[in-house]
């Protein structure tokens, strides 16, 4: 299909977002009827105003398997549902996306599985998303593809629509070349991503990892974040027979250079994502939420220090590590139930995946053991809550907590850390932050730790309980300046401005 074949492209949409999920969730009204509600996530918050002013469309799955819906409009956005079968969700989403790519891209904390039928489903679904985007995009439109579930879409879309400008943003880390090399379909994934004019990553290290993988495996010339993608298909062929050693810095001979043929440029660089800071600040000033924060402290027995962890229940988040550190501090008498307590929010995640079921069982057993050993009649050592909560309750928790524990073993960004900082308008509060989160690149005044080093994590937790008040406020003021000035709206504007320049 070519752009010249479709006259209706002239009446399409100038800005198209392609994501695994639509920007709305289905809800049941009080009268029993069903409707749609805008998703509360930061991505939707950032892009909805842009879509409203630029005739935007959002392409994504609507959340129900084996159901086909017609396109519809909601709050200024044109929504184009992509149908997925129950089998496709099992193989494309739970399988290849979260059983192969997620663990591989998170430093193989869990073992990735490589099943060919998962890959076949991933490729098939990506093609369907690309065709849906090609159908709704106007001539010369900007199309922004989101995240690791759709890495093949940029090149598939380019094959369908040479006239559109394509951006891609990866919301999770991109692994070092040595890990990425394990993926049997590595060349197809790299070529899929290189179909975009601009490929965004959370951290500079992620962009460098991608560039190195492209150089080692495809032999493309790279200069100043720009990849020279050969238009000659023979030159662009993957080097299946070449084995590179990234640790030694070896690479295949350069198959492409600016002087040796015709190229299309694809730029790969970091655009650190952020949060809807204004919304968090507004909620933190709400008297009802401030009162709820005081109520939470009272319900916990008004301890001197509340440690807070807020995570999806995922093996990358380091929940087990922080529980181990907390338990050892209780054993050693450096923390005391009554004076100190931990609240751990672990929202349900991928409950159909076996590794997540095992993790849930392990964490719940650990919490039970700690509470059985250290609870008193009046106080609980760990208040563990396996629920999802609305943003209002989350902000109340941020206001109630004295110390935020973000101990991820690997994280693209970790927006919870930024939400906690944004909520702490009083200038108090301590953020203990893993150096393996993308947020650590910006939030340098946090207490940075290596979560694999339990002793270091324990020392930071004790330090957080006794930090000099002036040092605490100085750190938090610096953190808030960074978060408030770099919100999710600025992230989206920076990415799209750069895409428009290319």
mmCIF file of C-alpha atoms in Angstrom, residues 307 309 311 317-335 342 344 359 362-371 373-374 381-382 384 405 407 409 449-462:
data_model
loop_
_atom_site.group_PDB
_atom_site.id
_atom_site.type_symbol
_atom_site.label_atom_id
_atom_site.label_comp_id
_atom_site.label_asym_id
_atom_site.label_seq_id
_atom_site.Cartn_x
_atom_site.Cartn_y
_atom_site.Cartn_z
ATOM 1 C CA UNK A 307 9.050 4.310 55.218
ATOM 2 C CA UNK A 309 7.414 1.845 48.971
ATOM 3 C CA UNK A 311 5.570 -0.205 43.116
ATOM 4 C CA UNK A 317 11.445 -3.141 41.620
ATOM 5 C CA UNK A 318 13.673 -4.509 44.392
ATOM 6 C CA UNK A 319 10.820 -5.036 46.866
ATOM 7 C CA UNK A 320 12.479 -8.124 48.305
ATOM 8 C CA UNK A 321 15.730 -6.206 48.841
ATOM 9 C CA UNK A 322 14.103 -3.402 50.839
ATOM 10 C CA UNK A 323 12.143 -5.893 52.970
ATOM 11 C CA UNK A 324 15.366 -7.777 53.705
ATOM 12 C CA UNK A 325 17.140 -4.537 54.680
ATOM 13 C CA UNK A 326 14.228 -3.493 56.908
ATOM 14 C CA UNK A 327 14.059 -6.905 58.589
ATOM 15 C CA UNK A 328 17.786 -6.896 59.361
ATOM 16 C CA UNK A 329 17.553 -3.394 60.844
ATOM 17 C CA UNK A 330 14.773 -4.612 63.133
ATOM 18 C CA UNK A 331 16.874 -7.644 64.093
ATOM 19 C CA UNK A 332 19.841 -5.424 64.911
ATOM 20 C CA UNK A 333 17.746 -2.998 66.961
ATOM 21 C CA UNK A 334 18.608 -0.047 64.703
ATOM 22 C CA UNK A 335 14.910 0.356 63.910
ATOM 23 C CA UNK A 342 6.993 0.458 56.596
ATOM 24 C CA UNK A 344 4.448 -1.197 51.008
ATOM 25 C CA UNK A 359 7.086 -13.188 43.307
ATOM 26 C CA UNK A 362 7.456 -14.843 48.106
ATOM 27 C CA UNK A 363 6.779 -11.246 49.143
ATOM 28 C CA UNK A 364 3.632 -12.133 51.053
ATOM 29 C CA UNK A 365 5.507 -14.880 52.941
ATOM 30 C CA UNK A 366 8.300 -12.409 53.763
ATOM 31 C CA UNK A 367 5.854 -9.789 55.053
ATOM 32 C CA UNK A 368 4.079 -12.436 57.128
ATOM 33 C CA UNK A 369 7.357 -13.566 58.667
ATOM 34 C CA UNK A 370 8.445 -10.014 59.549
ATOM 35 C CA UNK A 371 5.086 -9.126 61.073
ATOM 36 C CA UNK A 373 8.282 -11.743 64.499
ATOM 37 C CA UNK A 374 8.123 -8.000 65.206
ATOM 38 C CA UNK A 381 6.016 -3.661 61.297
ATOM 39 C CA UNK A 382 4.963 -3.755 57.635
ATOM 40 C CA UNK A 384 1.415 -4.476 53.001
ATOM 41 C CA UNK A 405 12.218 3.908 49.264
ATOM 42 C CA UNK A 407 15.080 0.371 45.329
ATOM 43 C CA UNK A 409 17.161 -3.191 40.393
ATOM 44 C CA UNK A 449 22.211 3.489 46.748
ATOM 45 C CA UNK A 450 23.072 0.199 45.080
ATOM 46 C CA UNK A 451 20.055 -1.973 46.003
ATOM 47 C CA UNK A 452 22.088 -5.146 45.561
ATOM 48 C CA UNK A 453 24.263 -3.966 48.482
ATOM 49 C CA UNK A 454 21.969 -4.644 51.440
ATOM 50 C CA UNK A 455 24.406 -3.042 53.896
ATOM 51 C CA UNK A 456 24.477 0.157 51.843
ATOM 52 C CA UNK A 457 20.687 0.182 51.646
ATOM 53 C CA UNK A 458 20.446 -0.339 55.418
ATOM 54 C CA UNK A 459 22.889 2.506 56.065
ATOM 55 C CA UNK A 460 20.857 4.846 53.840
ATOM 56 C CA UNK A 461 17.630 3.940 55.651
ATOM 57 C CA UNK A 462 19.194 4.678 59.036
#
